[in-house]
XYZ file of C-alpha atoms in Angstrom:
293
model
C 0.378 3.568 -20.503
C 2.279 5.045 -17.593
C 3.270 8.827 -17.500
C 6.981 9.263 -17.756
C 7.536 12.593 -16.099
C 5.796 14.579 -13.166
C 2.540 16.276 -13.752
C 1.982 19.434 -15.307
C -1.387 19.897 -14.473
C -3.918 18.550 -12.135
C -4.772 15.073 -12.726
C -1.490 12.950 -11.959
C -0.517 10.743 -8.948
C 2.919 9.484 -7.891
C 3.048 5.744 -7.346
C 5.754 3.288 -6.289
C 5.452 -0.387 -6.912
C 6.680 -2.969 -3.911
C 10.288 -3.448 -4.359
C 11.852 -5.960 -2.116
C 10.953 -4.569 1.478
C 11.561 -0.861 0.626
C 7.879 -0.038 1.595
C 9.126 2.666 4.106
C 10.645 4.392 0.993
C 7.556 3.980 -0.833
C 5.561 5.060 1.578
C 7.407 8.248 2.179
C 7.749 9.144 -1.450
C 3.998 8.638 -2.207
C 3.031 10.655 0.863
C 5.290 13.320 -0.511
C 4.071 12.769 -4.217
C 7.648 12.509 -5.713
C 11.016 10.443 -5.745
C 12.304 12.388 -2.280
C 14.127 9.569 -0.758
C 16.188 6.645 -1.974
C 16.821 3.398 0.428
C 20.426 5.001 0.807
C 18.899 8.154 2.253
C 17.192 6.127 4.856
C 19.813 3.717 5.712
C 21.902 6.712 6.323
C 19.349 8.372 9.090
C 19.193 4.396 10.366
C 23.059 4.406 10.840
C 23.043 7.797 12.974
C 20.287 6.293 15.165
C 21.913 3.011 15.296
C 25.325 5.026 16.662
C 23.196 7.047 18.912
C 21.976 3.949 20.418
C 25.402 2.142 20.609
C 26.923 5.398 22.605
C 24.149 5.223 25.141
C 24.752 1.378 25.669
C 28.204 2.092 26.103
C 27.552 4.028 28.986
C 26.876 0.872 31.014
C 30.406 -0.531 30.038
C 31.526 -2.465 26.823
C 31.833 -5.577 28.837
C 28.335 -5.381 30.514
C 25.555 -8.058 29.530
C 23.348 -5.214 28.068
C 25.903 -3.680 25.539
C 27.162 -7.331 24.380
C 23.337 -8.291 24.023
C 22.683 -5.183 22.341
C 25.674 -5.782 19.810
C 24.455 -8.955 18.950
C 21.023 -7.892 17.612
C 20.307 -6.557 14.268
C 19.408 -2.985 14.054
C 16.108 -2.030 14.976
C 16.063 1.068 12.823
C 16.891 -0.743 9.381
C 16.594 -4.562 8.672
C 19.068 -5.698 6.246
C 16.153 -6.355 3.563
C 15.077 -2.963 3.770
C 12.370 -2.230 6.305
C 12.840 1.062 8.506
C 11.359 1.991 11.744
C 8.845 4.764 12.206
C 11.609 6.968 14.030
C 13.507 6.575 10.658
C 10.279 7.888 8.668
C 9.530 10.473 10.963
C 12.819 11.997 10.970
C 13.042 11.967 7.195
C 9.977 14.057 7.410
C 11.656 16.726 9.825
C 12.938 18.933 6.866
C 9.059 19.433 6.134
C 8.241 20.100 10.092
C 5.937 17.004 9.611
C 5.246 15.249 12.572
C 3.610 11.568 12.703
C 1.421 10.999 15.569
C 0.226 7.426 16.497
C -3.572 7.501 16.485
C -4.516 3.954 17.317
C -4.056 4.292 21.128
C -6.319 6.231 23.560
C -4.808 9.326 22.756
C -5.474 11.336 19.347
C -7.975 8.897 18.392
C -10.021 11.741 17.092
C -8.393 11.448 13.943
C -10.126 8.160 13.339
C -13.570 9.558 14.114
C -12.932 12.628 11.620
C -10.157 11.814 9.359
C -11.011 14.168 6.478
C -9.683 16.812 9.042
C -6.122 15.287 8.750
C -3.713 15.582 5.993
C -2.575 12.117 5.569
C -1.916 8.814 7.140
C 1.016 6.437 7.371
C 0.165 2.697 8.166
C 2.075 -0.102 9.267
C 1.787 -3.785 9.854
C 4.528 -5.852 10.949
C 6.886 -4.889 8.022
C 4.835 -3.102 5.733
C 4.264 0.657 5.382
C 1.930 2.617 3.129
C 0.504 6.231 2.680
C -3.106 7.205 2.631
C -3.554 10.837 1.816
C -5.748 13.641 0.020
C -4.495 15.001 -3.108
C -5.556 17.842 -5.538
C -6.443 15.009 -7.758
C -10.050 13.572 -7.697
C -11.610 10.378 -9.065
C -14.860 11.669 -11.350
C -16.624 8.853 -10.002
C -15.478 8.068 -6.529
C -14.943 11.848 -5.688
C -17.814 12.928 -7.782
C -18.924 15.990 -5.546
C -15.196 17.013 -4.917
C -14.314 16.499 -8.641
C -17.408 18.800 -9.575
C -16.306 21.591 -6.935
C -12.437 21.187 -8.392
C -11.678 19.931 -4.962
C -9.364 16.692 -4.455
C -10.020 13.275 -3.080
C -8.420 10.589 -0.548
C -6.150 7.920 -2.473
C -4.875 4.713 -0.862
C -1.222 4.390 -2.286
C -0.191 1.228 -0.875
C 2.667 0.076 -2.961
C 1.359 -3.734 -3.316
C -1.222 -2.140 -5.700
C -0.771 -1.625 -9.279
C -1.917 2.074 -8.837
C -3.511 4.257 -6.542
C -6.641 3.337 -5.450
C -9.536 6.294 -4.663
C -11.213 6.413 -1.446
C -14.243 7.919 -0.777
C -14.720 10.689 1.703
C -17.748 8.608 3.247
C -15.720 5.413 3.356
C -12.431 6.463 4.712
C -13.476 6.255 8.371
C -14.490 2.501 7.744
C -11.190 1.946 5.945
C -9.133 3.266 8.833
C -11.424 1.187 11.135
C -10.845 -1.883 9.096
C -6.940 -1.393 9.270
C -7.318 -0.905 13.123
C -9.208 -4.478 13.243
C -6.370 -5.689 11.507
C -3.939 -4.503 13.747
C -2.284 -1.999 11.529
C -0.519 1.091 13.724
C -1.672 4.236 12.213
C -0.084 7.581 12.375
C -1.672 10.789 11.434
C 0.526 13.054 9.429
C 0.546 16.577 10.506
C 2.161 19.719 8.980
C 2.523 21.197 5.473
C 3.266 18.455 2.884
C 5.656 19.800 0.093
C 3.940 21.269 -3.153
C 4.072 19.667 -6.357
C 7.364 18.010 -7.185
C 9.535 19.471 -9.821
C 13.356 18.314 -8.881
C 13.381 15.786 -11.492
C 12.048 14.856 -14.946
C 11.189 11.245 -14.259
C 9.741 8.948 -11.139
C 12.917 8.237 -9.826
C 14.200 4.517 -9.235
C 10.772 2.927 -8.587
C 8.153 5.252 -9.094
C 5.868 6.425 -12.043
C 3.339 9.300 -12.347
C -0.370 7.948 -13.572
C -3.396 9.978 -14.208
C -6.704 9.013 -12.673
C -7.804 7.063 -16.014
C -4.464 4.971 -15.951
C -4.737 4.323 -12.401
C -8.425 2.937 -12.900
C -7.295 0.859 -15.975
C -4.480 -0.671 -14.019
C -6.584 -1.547 -10.989
C -9.247 -3.199 -13.223
C -6.663 -5.141 -15.252
C -5.381 -6.224 -11.729
C -8.780 -7.472 -10.673
C -9.291 -9.157 -13.963
C -5.981 -10.980 -13.602
C -7.091 -11.788 -9.904
C -10.380 -12.904 -10.740
C -9.192 -15.375 -13.512
C -6.847 -16.922 -11.096
C -9.551 -17.531 -8.776
C -11.833 -18.925 -11.341
C -9.222 -21.294 -12.207
C -8.488 -22.294 -8.503
C -12.276 -22.655 -7.868
C -12.222 -25.018 -10.886
C -9.173 -27.122 -9.805
C -10.765 -27.140 -6.110
C -14.209 -28.553 -7.372
C -12.714 -30.807 -9.655
C -10.800 -32.401 -6.800
C -13.572 -32.501 -4.592
C -15.798 -34.329 -7.166
C -13.158 -37.058 -7.960
C -12.184 -38.784 -11.018
C -15.546 -40.149 -11.523
C -17.533 -36.785 -11.514
C -15.706 -34.368 -13.551
C -16.863 -35.546 -16.966
C -20.468 -34.311 -16.154
C -19.545 -30.769 -15.237
C -21.314 -28.185 -17.738
C -19.538 -24.897 -17.945
C -20.454 -22.568 -20.491
C -17.485 -22.196 -22.730
C -17.485 -18.421 -22.747
C -17.124 -18.186 -18.924
C -14.452 -21.384 -18.946
C -12.340 -19.418 -21.834
C -12.341 -16.144 -19.889
C -11.165 -18.010 -16.646
C -8.347 -19.857 -18.403
C -10.170 -23.210 -17.469
C -9.599 -26.169 -19.895
C -10.312 -29.675 -20.029
C -14.046 -29.162 -18.634
C -16.644 -30.507 -20.843
C -20.550 -30.749 -20.863
C -21.892 -34.157 -19.407
C -25.154 -35.750 -18.714
C -26.373 -37.377 -15.358
C -28.208 -35.623 -12.381
C -26.004 -37.167 -9.688
C -23.464 -33.899 -9.725
C -26.082 -31.269 -10.632
C -25.537 -29.456 -7.289
C -22.094 -29.459 -7.448
C -22.156 -28.699 -11.389
C -24.323 -25.539 -10.307
C -21.908 -24.622 -7.561
C -18.723 -24.586 -9.858
C -20.618 -22.716 -12.746
C -21.834 -19.995 -10.105
C -18.488 -19.938 -8.442
C -16.403 -19.463 -11.809
C -19.073 -16.740 -13.082
C -18.985 -14.907 -9.724
C -15.124 -14.594 -9.581
C -15.070 -13.321 -13.172
C -17.694 -10.678 -12.493
C -20.839 -12.637 -13.401
C -22.505 -13.998 -16.516
C -21.174 -13.944 -20.132
C -21.538 -10.013 -20.801
């Protein structure tokens, strides 16, 4: 069960699930660990930037080709569907004197070599933003050493996840390197992030607080559902490949088929499709986590 209010002790994490393309809002709020901003707050900031840009473009003349072209374009600071630019997110963080420094270029790349020296990261690809940061809350398994010492751990607060996911200290560099390989823009967040959020009694419009155990359970359930879906897709694809004449020979353990939601797959004889049978069984079992246990 999800916690309804802010944490009263160490052990809770603030998370927001993806709504429309409001990932910029989700990224800021999970970075700050509380429902500090709404979409309207960021739209107001974006509107200020838009007005400043219009004023600058007007200096070339309201009849100039550049000004007319600019006015015909959509805002570069806030998309209609809710995406926001880095300058909007950075401006929102000004109140805490927090900076967002790009680290995927040649400058400040030391942040990717020694990421544990940083406070947090904002990551962006196309129209998706999410935060990665260290909190006072540690996972007793992934952050075992830090947990034993009463220290915190790093977490992935991607709003497409059902709950925050812990990132081991030794894996953090590899995680960020993978994002860079996938052409994410990564910004190191530098400054003093706010203390524990206490302004509201709930998680705001889109967020909830979860304990470490709740986060683990939500992520496990999500993995289980995905695995079952993969098993169904594998079974469907294999049946299509084998053709109408071969599906009757496939022998799938009943327990595996049931867990994968696969129906209509029966035990049959014949050796012609033995390799395909074995491949299907192994694929379904693997996607479900293996075997009948």
